[in-house]
Amino acid sequence: MKVQFTETVLRDANQSLMATRLPYADFADILSTMDKAGYYSVECWGGATFDSCLRYLNEDPWERLRKIRQAMPNTRLQMLLRGQNLLGYKHYHDDVVEKFVELSIKNGIDVIRIFDALNDFRNIRTALEATKKYGNERTIASGCISYTQSPVHTVAKYIEMCKELKSMGFDTICFKDMAGTMSPNEAENLIKGVKDALSDTTLILHTHCTTGMAYMTLTKAVACGIDVIDTATSCFSNGTSQAATETMFYALQQYGIETGLDEKVINAVNDFFKPVKDKYTSNGMISPKSMATDSQALVYKVPGGMLSNMIANLKDMNAMDKFDEALLEIPGVRADLGYPPLVTPMSQMVGNQAVTNILMGERYKAVSNEVKAYIRGEYGVAPAPVSAELQKKILGEGGQPIDCRIEDEKRTGQEFADAKAALGDLARTEEDIMSYICFPQQAEKFLKDRQAAEEKRVKYTIVEA
Ligand code: CO
């Protein structure tokens, strides 16, 4: 029996514990060691890393990827991609999605894990096709399911989703339990069910320690035949991050399960990151809150981040006395909206609507533009029908959500050309243009700073000569 590990310290652990503020310089020296660990893959890019590089770290995200690639020639490098939204929340045109995937592979990505917040697989097809088109013999397209609990999210429904991902052509399938609310019992039913239906599919489990269940859930998943688990080197594990790599390795080894990991190397990786963690704990970047276990998410079925967002909103409005009422309002709002998985941006939309309903003293007296767009079908198909009453209120009598992807309606194919023209000589590569399309303000500032720094260097060199 073999279970392999995806190490998340460079991406999800970094994102969950310290808002993705880990600069390249802080981990550069351990990459060549990590390359010998025997991981299934190292998740190092996508998610919030791209935005954070441009916005806070003054790093070119593409250059970061190329440097990691160079330092780790033997390890599969993995990224997380939000389907048609790429790394943000807006729907991009197909040609932009295709170009982004092409450049990701060209700059060093091997495994592209692709998901859609609503599990509307029309939103991940273009990214999949581009992965197949531009991929090489190392490339893996991983179809990812946003995991949630609701009356319509049954094991049978998840098996159906897995079959669909498989028939679309994905190489592996991942369950993404972003809130860390998958219980050992649920993992058992789910993984046994999927393995019975699709025995030859590589199945991956991504979960978080947020509610304290991850180790139990992962252990049960292993017993039921999971092929790959996501973990983080132990000093960057637990809290809102993943379970610890060395701990899971130790436990699995006693069962005689082969992991492919080199014990000395994974311990060396942890030793390297300990002072890095200490630095960010003492400067407050890693807060005690993100390291804590919070079982509230299990009671209310909402992710920890969504609760803190709601608390912040209510405090802003001096309405913390309405907190309990707002919490109790969430299940109803979620049901009315057709049980969307509570992952960004749906978690914010549902949380804000629940708060609004309570503060206004009437349900849906005010509805945000985002929720309206969701009901119009612009985010994709809701897992279950939106409440008829709410749909009528937003779309009018007999109004229906659109039945095509939003980008099919708005497609112009001009996004790339427009961005190129807007940047002029600030852009030197297609990668620069792509950064600008994804995060226009941050990328423009980054490219201007880069140009200014280079002009300064040229002047300095001439004077010195
Ligand atoms: Co995650």
Tab-separated table of C-alpha atoms and ligand atoms in Angstrom:
chain	number	residue	atom	x	y	z
A	1	MET	CA	0.000	0.000	0.000
A	2	LYS	CA	1.281	3.417	-0.920
A	3	VAL	CA	0.151	6.877	0.145
A	4	GLN	CA	1.985	9.919	-1.145
A	5	PHE	CA	2.278	13.443	0.257
A	6	THR	CA	1.845	16.899	-1.235
A	7	GLU	CA	3.825	19.442	0.819
A	8	THR	CA	1.944	22.742	1.170
A	9	VAL	CA	4.345	24.956	3.175
A	10	LEU	CA	5.093	27.217	0.206
A	11	ARG	CA	1.440	27.844	-0.720
A	12	ASP	CA	-1.532	26.829	1.427
A	13	ALA	CA	0.249	26.737	4.813
A	14	ASN	CA	1.834	30.089	3.951
A	15	GLN	CA	-1.578	31.398	2.844
A	16	SER	CA	-3.585	30.007	5.780
A	17	LEU	CA	-1.219	30.983	8.597
A	18	MET	CA	0.421	34.189	7.377
A	19	ALA	CA	-1.699	35.622	4.566
A	20	THR	CA	0.836	34.436	1.938
A	21	ARG	CA	3.516	36.940	2.994
A	22	LEU	CA	6.469	34.531	2.886
A	23	PRO	CA	9.077	36.076	0.565
A	24	TYR	CA	11.137	33.885	-1.765
A	25	ALA	CA	14.344	34.783	0.078
A	26	ASP	CA	13.024	33.105	3.242
A	27	PHE	CA	12.782	29.652	1.651
A	28	ALA	CA	15.283	29.782	-1.242
A	29	ASP	CA	17.983	27.933	0.710
A	30	ILE	CA	15.850	24.869	1.498
A	31	LEU	CA	14.540	24.181	-2.008
A	32	SER	CA	17.385	21.913	-3.120
A	33	THR	CA	16.895	19.856	0.070
A	34	MET	CA	13.123	19.703	-0.437
A	35	ASP	CA	13.845	18.392	-3.917
A	36	LYS	CA	15.173	15.179	-2.292
A	37	ALA	CA	12.246	14.585	0.083
A	38	GLY	CA	10.241	12.280	-2.181
A	39	TYR	CA	6.999	14.239	-2.105
A	40	TYR	CA	4.251	13.446	-4.608
A	41	SER	CA	4.335	17.194	-5.306
A	42	VAL	CA	5.137	20.552	-3.747
A	43	GLU	CA	2.299	23.061	-3.873
A	44	CYS	CA	4.102	26.339	-4.424
A	45	TRP	CA	2.092	28.624	-6.687
A	46	GLY	CA	-1.398	29.863	-7.546
A	47	GLY	CA	-4.020	30.607	-4.936
A	48	ALA	CA	-3.033	33.896	-3.331
A	49	THR	CA	0.730	33.615	-3.980
A	50	PHE	CA	0.528	35.434	-7.308
A	51	ASP	CA	-1.405	38.419	-5.909
A	52	SER	CA	0.711	38.570	-2.756
A	53	CYS	CA	3.982	38.613	-4.736
A	54	LEU	CA	2.872	41.674	-6.718
A	55	ARG	CA	0.924	43.459	-3.982
A	56	TYR	CA	3.085	43.007	-0.902
A	57	LEU	CA	6.403	41.370	-1.701
A	58	ASN	CA	7.576	43.271	-4.791
A	59	GLU	CA	8.314	39.933	-6.451
A	60	ASP	CA	7.547	38.848	-9.979
A	61	PRO	CA	5.398	35.735	-9.418
A	62	TRP	CA	6.642	34.204	-12.687
A	63	GLU	CA	10.249	34.710	-11.700
A	64	ARG	CA	9.519	33.098	-8.303
A	65	LEU	CA	8.148	30.069	-10.123
A	66	ARG	CA	11.158	29.842	-12.465
A	67	LYS	CA	13.569	30.003	-9.524
A	68	ILE	CA	11.702	27.259	-7.652
A	69	ARG	CA	11.707	25.182	-10.846
A	70	GLN	CA	15.448	25.581	-11.235
A	71	ALA	CA	16.128	24.665	-7.597
A	72	MET	CA	13.808	21.652	-7.654
A	73	PRO	CA	14.278	19.854	-10.967
A	74	ASN	CA	13.131	16.464	-9.622
A	75	THR	CA	9.912	17.424	-7.840
A	76	ARG	CA	6.474	17.977	-9.321
A	77	LEU	CA	5.533	21.606	-8.783
A	78	GLN	CA	1.849	22.182	-8.161
A	79	MET	CA	-0.485	25.148	-8.403
A	80	LEU	CA	-4.096	25.865	-7.465
A	81	LEU	CA	-6.271	27.416	-10.179
A	82	ARG	CA	-9.843	28.670	-9.795
A	83	GLY	CA	-10.958	27.542	-13.245
A	84	GLN	CA	-12.369	30.323	-15.384
A	85	ASN	CA	-11.554	32.830	-12.580
A	86	LEU	CA	-7.818	31.963	-12.749
A	87	LEU	CA	-6.519	33.432	-9.467
A	88	GLY	CA	-9.328	35.928	-8.798
A	89	TYR	CA	-13.104	36.068	-8.849
A	90	LYS	CA	-13.935	37.502	-12.240
A	91	HIS	CA	-14.601	35.288	-15.246
A	92	TYR	CA	-11.878	35.654	-17.857
A	93	HIS	CA	-12.248	34.890	-21.528
A	94	ASP	CA	-11.236	31.465	-22.787
A	95	ASP	CA	-8.183	32.751	-24.669
A	96	VAL	CA	-6.842	34.389	-21.495
A	97	VAL	CA	-7.394	31.213	-19.472
A	98	GLU	CA	-5.621	29.221	-22.172
A	99	LYS	CA	-2.671	31.612	-22.266
A	100	PHE	CA	-2.374	31.597	-18.461
A	101	VAL	CA	-2.181	27.805	-18.393
A	102	GLU	CA	0.308	27.765	-21.267
A	103	LEU	CA	2.604	30.201	-19.429
A	104	SER	CA	2.227	28.376	-16.099
A	105	ILE	CA	3.455	25.151	-17.681
A	106	LYS	CA	6.174	26.962	-19.630
A	107	ASN	CA	7.514	28.540	-16.427
A	108	GLY	CA	7.633	25.264	-14.522
A	109	ILE	CA	4.267	24.008	-13.234
A	110	ASP	CA	3.663	20.236	-13.447
A	111	VAL	CA	0.400	19.711	-11.556
A	112	ILE	CA	-2.534	22.055	-12.111
A	113	ARG	CA	-5.301	21.539	-9.553
A	114	ILE	CA	-8.405	23.127	-11.034
A	115	PHE	CA	-11.617	23.902	-9.152
A	116	ASP	CA	-14.789	25.953	-9.320
A	117	ALA	CA	-16.444	27.349	-6.188
A	118	LEU	CA	-19.864	25.980	-7.242
A	119	ASN	CA	-18.525	22.759	-8.804
A	120	ASP	CA	-19.938	23.971	-12.122
A	121	PHE	CA	-17.560	22.025	-14.327
A	122	ARG	CA	-18.229	24.221	-17.381
A	123	ASN	CA	-15.996	26.679	-15.520
A	124	ILE	CA	-13.001	24.323	-15.442
A	125	ARG	CA	-13.171	22.827	-18.920
A	126	THR	CA	-11.126	25.488	-20.704
A	127	ALA	CA	-8.313	25.254	-18.133
A	128	LEU	CA	-8.338	21.457	-18.483
A	129	GLU	CA	-8.192	21.579	-22.277
A	130	ALA	CA	-5.321	24.066	-22.156
A	131	THR	CA	-3.448	21.825	-19.691
A	132	LYS	CA	-3.809	18.931	-22.116
A	133	LYS	CA	-2.806	21.098	-25.073
A	134	TYR	CA	0.331	22.636	-23.559
A	135	GLY	CA	1.264	19.888	-21.090
A	136	ASN	CA	4.256	17.574	-21.399
A	137	GLU	CA	4.929	14.070	-20.078
A	138	ARG	CA	5.207	15.427	-16.495
A	139	THR	CA	2.002	17.443	-16.572
A	140	ILE	CA	-0.971	16.345	-14.474
A	141	ALA	CA	-4.435	17.888	-14.719
A	142	SER	CA	-6.151	17.434	-11.367
A	143	GLY	CA	-9.909	17.952	-11.193
A	144	CYS	CA	-10.890	19.374	-7.840
A	145	ILE	CA	-14.260	19.242	-6.057
A	146	SER	CA	-15.176	21.898	-3.467
A	147	TYR	CA	-16.414	19.811	-0.539
A	148	THR	CA	-19.369	20.887	1.546
A	149	GLN	CA	-22.273	19.385	3.478
A	150	SER	CA	-25.908	19.952	2.476
A	151	PRO	CA	-29.035	17.915	1.645
A	152	VAL	CA	-28.008	17.924	-2.041
A	153	HIS	CA	-24.309	17.127	-1.458
A	154	THR	CA	-24.764	13.385	-1.013
A	155	VAL	CA	-22.159	10.672	-1.565
A	156	ALA	CA	-24.074	9.702	-4.712
A	157	LYS	CA	-23.794	13.296	-5.970
A	158	TYR	CA	-20.041	13.360	-5.284
A	159	ILE	CA	-19.566	10.044	-7.100
A	160	GLU	CA	-21.444	11.515	-10.063
A	161	MET	CA	-19.105	14.546	-9.988
A	162	CYS	CA	-16.043	12.271	-9.925
A	163	LYS	CA	-17.325	10.336	-12.919
A	164	GLU	CA	-17.877	13.561	-14.788
A	165	LEU	CA	-14.345	14.814	-14.005
A	166	LYS	CA	-12.950	11.507	-15.168
A	167	SER	CA	-14.888	11.538	-18.412
A	168	MET	CA	-13.762	15.125	-19.023
A	169	GLY	CA	-10.203	13.777	-19.062
A	170	PHE	CA	-8.734	14.772	-15.689
A	171	ASP	CA	-5.775	12.608	-14.604
A	172	THR	CA	-6.501	12.734	-10.855
A	173	ILE	CA	-9.379	13.847	-8.608
A	174	CYS	CA	-9.067	15.909	-5.436
A	175	PHE	CA	-11.563	16.676	-2.674
A	176	LYS	CA	-10.945	20.152	-1.328
A	177	ASP	CA	-12.284	20.507	2.214
A	178	MET	CA	-11.429	24.180	2.611
A	179	ALA	CA	-13.313	24.610	5.905
A	180	GLY	CA	-11.868	21.476	7.483
A	181	THR	CA	-15.339	20.191	8.293
A	182	MET	CA	-15.054	16.728	6.696
A	183	SER	CA	-15.437	14.205	9.529
A	184	PRO	CA	-13.780	10.760	9.617
A	185	ASN	CA	-17.211	9.203	9.074
A	186	GLU	CA	-17.889	11.387	6.027
A	187	ALA	CA	-14.413	10.660	4.649
A	188	GLU	CA	-15.052	6.935	4.997
A	189	ASN	CA	-18.395	7.024	3.175
A	190	LEU	CA	-17.089	9.333	0.489
A	191	ILE	CA	-13.795	7.635	-0.285
A	192	LYS	CA	-15.176	4.098	-0.122
A	193	GLY	CA	-17.998	5.207	-2.406
A	194	VAL	CA	-15.711	6.843	-4.960
A	195	LYS	CA	-13.149	4.028	-4.864
A	196	ASP	CA	-15.894	1.447	-5.429
A	197	ALA	CA	-17.163	3.388	-8.435
A	198	LEU	CA	-13.778	4.431	-9.878
A	199	SER	CA	-11.152	2.062	-8.514
A	200	ASP	CA	-8.338	3.074	-10.857
A	201	THR	CA	-8.516	6.820	-10.197
A	202	THR	CA	-5.830	8.598	-8.191
A	203	LEU	CA	-7.764	10.228	-5.349
A	204	ILE	CA	-6.413	13.142	-3.298
A	205	LEU	CA	-7.667	14.656	-0.046
A	206	HIS	CA	-7.034	18.292	0.847
A	207	THR	CA	-8.254	19.336	4.276
A	208	HIS	CA	-7.432	21.864	7.006
A	209	CYS	CA	-6.922	21.470	10.779
A	210	THR	CA	-9.273	24.401	11.534
A	211	THR	CA	-11.843	22.339	13.458
A	212	GLY	CA	-9.364	19.807	14.837
A	213	MET	CA	-10.534	16.861	12.736
A	214	ALA	CA	-7.875	16.669	10.042
A	215	TYR	CA	-5.681	13.915	11.553
A	216	MET	CA	-8.657	11.651	12.248
A	217	THR	CA	-10.123	12.332	8.824
A	218	LEU	CA	-6.821	11.752	7.004
A	219	THR	CA	-6.153	8.527	8.921
A	220	LYS	CA	-9.600	7.234	8.003
A	221	ALA	CA	-9.090	8.361	4.398
A	222	VAL	CA	-5.841	6.391	4.261
A	223	ALA	CA	-7.599	3.286	5.615
A	224	CYS	CA	-10.193	3.683	2.833
A	225	GLY	CA	-7.638	3.887	0.046
A	226	ILE	CA	-6.816	7.565	-0.522
A	227	ASP	CA	-3.751	7.868	-2.778
A	228	VAL	CA	-2.371	11.318	-1.915
A	229	ILE	CA	-2.799	13.580	1.136
A	230	ASP	CA	-1.878	17.244	1.548
A	231	THR	CA	0.270	18.083	4.581
A	232	ALA	CA	2.553	20.884	5.767
A	233	THR	CA	5.972	20.639	7.405
A	234	SER	CA	5.158	20.441	11.123
A	235	CYS	CA	6.156	23.942	12.266
A	236	PHE	CA	3.828	25.334	9.559
A	237	SER	CA	1.019	22.843	10.297
A	238	ASN	CA	-2.167	22.805	12.414
A	239	GLY	CA	-4.494	25.705	13.172
A	240	THR	CA	-5.967	26.873	9.884
A	241	SER	CA	-3.187	25.058	7.967
A	242	GLN	CA	-2.788	21.374	7.015
A	243	ALA	CA	-1.870	18.386	9.214
A	244	ALA	CA	1.857	17.873	9.857
A	245	THR	CA	3.934	16.036	7.261
A	246	GLU	CA	6.318	14.284	9.672
A	247	THR	CA	3.510	13.288	12.051
A	248	MET	CA	1.441	11.663	9.297
A	249	PHE	CA	4.602	10.027	7.944
A	250	TYR	CA	5.385	8.547	11.381
A	251	ALA	CA	1.852	7.227	11.834
A	252	LEU	CA	1.617	5.697	8.368
A	253	GLN	CA	5.053	4.127	8.597
A	254	GLN	CA	3.945	2.051	11.622
A	255	TYR	CA	1.181	0.604	9.477
A	256	GLY	CA	3.797	-0.407	6.934
A	257	ILE	CA	2.421	2.073	4.406
A	258	GLU	CA	4.934	3.168	1.817
A	259	THR	CA	5.150	6.963	1.430
A	260	GLY	CA	8.273	7.487	-0.648
A	261	LEU	CA	9.400	10.135	1.868
A	262	ASP	CA	12.943	10.396	3.208
A	263	GLU	CA	12.642	10.857	6.975
A	264	LYS	CA	15.946	12.716	7.345
A	265	VAL	CA	15.049	15.153	4.615
A	266	ILE	CA	11.543	15.960	5.877
A	267	ASN	CA	12.994	16.589	9.337
A	268	ALA	CA	15.648	18.860	7.839
A	269	VAL	CA	12.896	20.801	6.051
A	270	ASN	CA	11.121	21.334	9.352
A	271	ASP	CA	14.355	22.386	11.096
A	272	PHE	CA	14.908	24.963	8.375
A	273	PHE	CA	11.432	26.481	8.707
A	274	LYS	CA	11.403	26.673	12.533
A	275	PRO	CA	13.279	30.010	12.784
A	276	VAL	CA	11.268	31.333	9.831
A	277	LYS	CA	8.058	30.553	11.726
A	278	ASP	CA	9.492	32.130	14.910
A	279	LYS	CA	10.287	35.325	13.020
A	280	TYR	CA	6.699	35.709	11.772
A	281	THR	CA	5.199	34.719	15.105
A	282	SER	CA	7.188	37.366	16.953
A	283	ASN	CA	6.393	40.105	14.433
A	284	GLY	CA	2.681	39.248	14.643
A	285	MET	CA	2.261	38.052	11.047
A	286	ILE	CA	1.262	34.632	12.377
A	287	SER	CA	-1.445	35.272	14.964
A	288	PRO	CA	-2.312	32.892	17.817
A	289	LYS	CA	-5.844	32.818	16.379
A	290	SER	CA	-4.727	31.153	13.164
A	291	MET	CA	-2.868	28.523	15.191
A	292	ALA	CA	-5.911	27.684	17.337
A	293	THR	CA	-8.534	24.971	16.930
A	294	ASP	CA	-12.019	26.366	16.392
A	295	SER	CA	-14.864	23.884	16.596
A	296	GLN	CA	-17.502	26.589	15.969
A	297	ALA	CA	-17.238	25.858	12.258
A	298	LEU	CA	-18.700	22.414	12.971
A	299	VAL	CA	-21.646	23.772	14.926
A	300	TYR	CA	-22.639	26.378	12.346
A	301	LYS	CA	-21.183	24.632	9.277
A	302	VAL	CA	-19.341	27.782	8.272
A	303	PRO	CA	-15.589	28.206	7.738
A	304	GLY	CA	-13.583	30.079	10.380
A	305	GLY	CA	-12.679	32.900	7.989
A	306	MET	CA	-16.330	33.564	7.297
A	307	LEU	CA	-17.099	33.914	11.004
A	308	SER	CA	-14.283	36.409	11.570
A	309	ASN	CA	-15.493	38.369	8.524
A	310	MET	CA	-19.016	38.535	9.963
A	311	ILE	CA	-17.733	39.604	13.359
A	312	ALA	CA	-15.694	42.382	11.742
A	313	ASN	CA	-18.764	43.594	9.770
A	314	LEU	CA	-21.014	43.604	12.824
A	315	LYS	CA	-18.413	45.395	14.942
A	316	ASP	CA	-18.065	48.059	12.229
A	317	MET	CA	-21.797	48.654	12.440
A	318	ASN	CA	-21.871	48.524	16.239
A	319	ALA	CA	-24.231	45.582	16.007
A	320	MET	CA	-22.377	42.755	17.732
A	321	ASP	CA	-25.525	42.117	19.781
A	322	LYS	CA	-27.036	40.694	16.555
A	323	PHE	CA	-24.269	38.115	16.110
A	324	ASP	CA	-26.246	35.082	17.353
A	325	GLU	CA	-29.262	36.011	15.250
A	326	ALA	CA	-27.072	36.474	12.166
A	327	LEU	CA	-25.466	33.068	12.719
A	328	LEU	CA	-28.876	31.426	12.936
A	329	GLU	CA	-29.869	33.183	9.697
A	330	ILE	CA	-27.035	31.571	7.686
A	331	PRO	CA	-28.540	28.105	7.090
A	332	GLY	CA	-31.724	29.651	5.683
A	333	VAL	CA	-29.850	31.997	3.343
A	334	ARG	CA	-27.668	29.168	2.157
A	335	ALA	CA	-30.728	26.986	1.479
A	336	ASP	CA	-32.462	29.858	-0.379
A	337	LEU	CA	-29.362	30.222	-2.578
A	338	GLY	CA	-29.304	26.503	-3.449
A	339	TYR	CA	-26.611	25.345	-1.014
A	340	PRO	CA	-23.449	26.845	-2.528
A	341	PRO	CA	-20.217	25.509	-0.953
A	342	LEU	CA	-19.085	28.150	1.544
A	343	VAL	CA	-15.822	28.969	-0.175
A	344	THR	CA	-14.742	32.426	-1.378
A	345	PRO	CA	-16.604	34.331	-2.819
A	346	MET	CA	-19.800	32.475	-1.790
A	347	SER	CA	-18.912	32.487	1.926
A	348	GLN	CA	-18.736	36.299	1.995
A	349	MET	CA	-21.938	36.642	-0.057
A	350	VAL	CA	-23.930	34.309	2.207
A	351	GLY	CA	-22.487	35.823	5.415
A	352	ASN	CA	-23.172	39.406	4.343
A	353	GLN	CA	-26.718	38.561	3.242
A	354	ALA	CA	-27.468	36.906	6.591
A	355	VAL	CA	-26.194	40.017	8.424
A	356	THR	CA	-28.207	42.314	6.120
A	357	ASN	CA	-31.408	40.298	6.634
A	358	ILE	CA	-31.091	40.595	10.403
A	359	LEU	CA	-30.125	44.266	10.462
A	360	MET	CA	-32.965	45.242	8.095
A	361	GLY	CA	-35.417	43.149	10.089
A	362	GLU	CA	-36.720	41.644	6.842
A	363	ARG	CA	-35.402	38.929	4.542
A	364	TYR	CA	-33.918	40.144	1.235
A	365	LYS	CA	-35.160	43.716	1.642
A	366	ALA	CA	-31.682	44.579	0.359
A	367	VAL	CA	-29.685	42.207	-1.854
A	368	SER	CA	-26.055	42.819	-2.860
A	369	ASN	CA	-25.028	43.077	-6.515
A	370	GLU	CA	-22.936	39.923	-6.088
A	371	VAL	CA	-25.910	37.895	-4.852
A	372	LYS	CA	-28.014	39.303	-7.717
A	373	ALA	CA	-25.352	38.236	-10.222
A	374	TYR	CA	-25.226	34.804	-8.599
A	375	ILE	CA	-29.012	34.441	-8.937
A	376	ARG	CA	-28.765	35.525	-12.589
A	377	GLY	CA	-26.444	32.521	-13.026
A	378	GLU	CA	-23.305	34.551	-13.676
A	379	TYR	CA	-21.198	32.479	-11.290
A	380	GLY	CA	-22.484	29.198	-12.704
A	381	VAL	CA	-25.280	26.804	-11.863
A	382	ALA	CA	-26.305	26.646	-8.195
A	383	PRO	CA	-26.040	23.135	-6.663
A	384	ALA	CA	-29.800	23.181	-5.981
A	385	PRO	CA	-32.492	25.541	-7.338
A	386	VAL	CA	-32.581	29.021	-5.782
A	387	SER	CA	-35.793	29.591	-3.792
A	388	ALA	CA	-38.602	30.435	-6.221
A	389	GLU	CA	-39.624	33.479	-4.217
A	390	LEU	CA	-36.127	34.951	-4.168
A	391	GLN	CA	-35.605	34.202	-7.858
A	392	LYS	CA	-38.841	36.011	-8.723
A	393	LYS	CA	-37.811	38.968	-6.592
A	394	ILE	CA	-34.507	39.389	-8.407
A	395	LEU	CA	-35.307	38.192	-11.954
A	396	GLY	CA	-38.968	39.204	-12.131
A	397	GLU	CA	-41.992	37.031	-12.876
A	398	GLY	CA	-40.879	34.019	-14.955
A	399	GLY	CA	-37.250	35.218	-15.044
A	400	GLN	CA	-34.641	32.470	-15.395
A	401	PRO	CA	-30.888	32.385	-14.806
A	402	ILE	CA	-28.712	32.302	-17.931
A	403	ASP	CA	-27.995	28.793	-19.150
A	404	CYS	CA	-24.582	29.477	-20.639
A	405	ARG	CA	-21.276	30.495	-19.102
A	406	ILE	CA	-21.088	34.250	-18.571
A	407	GLU	CA	-17.978	34.537	-20.761
A	408	ASP	CA	-19.850	32.959	-23.685
A	409	GLU	CA	-22.114	36.014	-23.628
A	410	LYS	CA	-19.462	38.633	-23.084
A	411	ARG	CA	-16.634	37.080	-25.043
A	412	THR	CA	-14.652	39.569	-27.103
A	413	GLY	CA	-11.261	37.883	-27.283
A	414	GLN	CA	-9.709	41.320	-26.818
A	415	GLU	CA	-8.527	41.048	-23.203
A	416	PHE	CA	-4.944	40.122	-24.029
A	417	ALA	CA	-4.541	42.658	-26.851
A	418	ASP	CA	-6.094	45.424	-24.730
A	419	ALA	CA	-3.773	44.706	-21.821
A	420	LYS	CA	-0.754	44.684	-24.131
A	421	ALA	CA	-1.724	48.057	-25.575
A	422	ALA	CA	-2.398	49.517	-22.112
A	423	LEU	CA	1.040	48.528	-20.819
A	424	GLY	CA	3.094	49.621	-23.830
A	425	ASP	CA	6.819	49.195	-23.209
A	426	LEU	CA	6.300	48.486	-19.506
A	427	ALA	CA	5.545	44.911	-20.577
A	428	ARG	CA	8.461	42.910	-21.886
A	429	THR	CA	6.962	39.465	-21.858
A	430	GLU	CA	3.642	37.706	-22.170
A	431	GLU	CA	4.010	36.939	-18.472
A	432	ASP	CA	4.040	40.689	-17.676
A	433	ILE	CA	0.836	41.128	-19.673
A	434	MET	CA	-0.790	38.191	-17.878
A	435	SER	CA	0.141	39.651	-14.462
A	436	TYR	CA	-1.582	42.877	-15.553
A	437	ILE	CA	-4.722	41.061	-16.707
A	438	CYS	CA	-4.968	39.247	-13.369
A	439	PHE	CA	-4.142	42.168	-11.065
A	440	PRO	CA	-4.026	45.417	-13.093
A	441	GLN	CA	-3.155	47.965	-10.380
A	442	GLN	CA	-0.646	45.792	-8.570
A	443	ALA	CA	1.041	44.647	-11.766
A	444	GLU	CA	1.281	48.158	-13.204
A	445	LYS	CA	2.891	49.434	-10.015
A	446	PHE	CA	5.260	46.464	-9.939
A	447	LEU	CA	6.297	46.960	-13.594
A	448	LYS	CA	6.794	50.728	-13.123
A	449	ASP	CA	8.914	50.134	-10.013
A	450	ARG	CA	10.945	47.565	-11.926
A	451	GLN	CA	11.576	50.001	-14.758
A	452	ALA	CA	12.541	52.797	-12.368
A	453	ALA	CA	14.924	50.505	-10.483
A	454	GLU	CA	16.586	49.473	-13.725
A	455	GLU	CA	16.986	53.047	-14.956
A	456	LYS	CA	18.677	53.877	-11.683
A	457	ARG	CA	20.993	50.889	-12.042
A	458	VAL	CA	21.937	51.863	-15.596
A	459	LYS	CA	22.780	55.412	-14.490
A	460	TYR	CA	24.843	54.106	-11.594
A	461	THR	CA	26.771	51.716	-13.825
A	462	ILE	CA	27.603	54.482	-16.319
A	463	VAL	CA	28.903	56.788	-13.564
A	464	GLU	CA	30.982	54.003	-12.070
A	465	ALA	CA	32.491	53.051	-15.442
B	1	CO	CO	-6.731	24.825	1.305
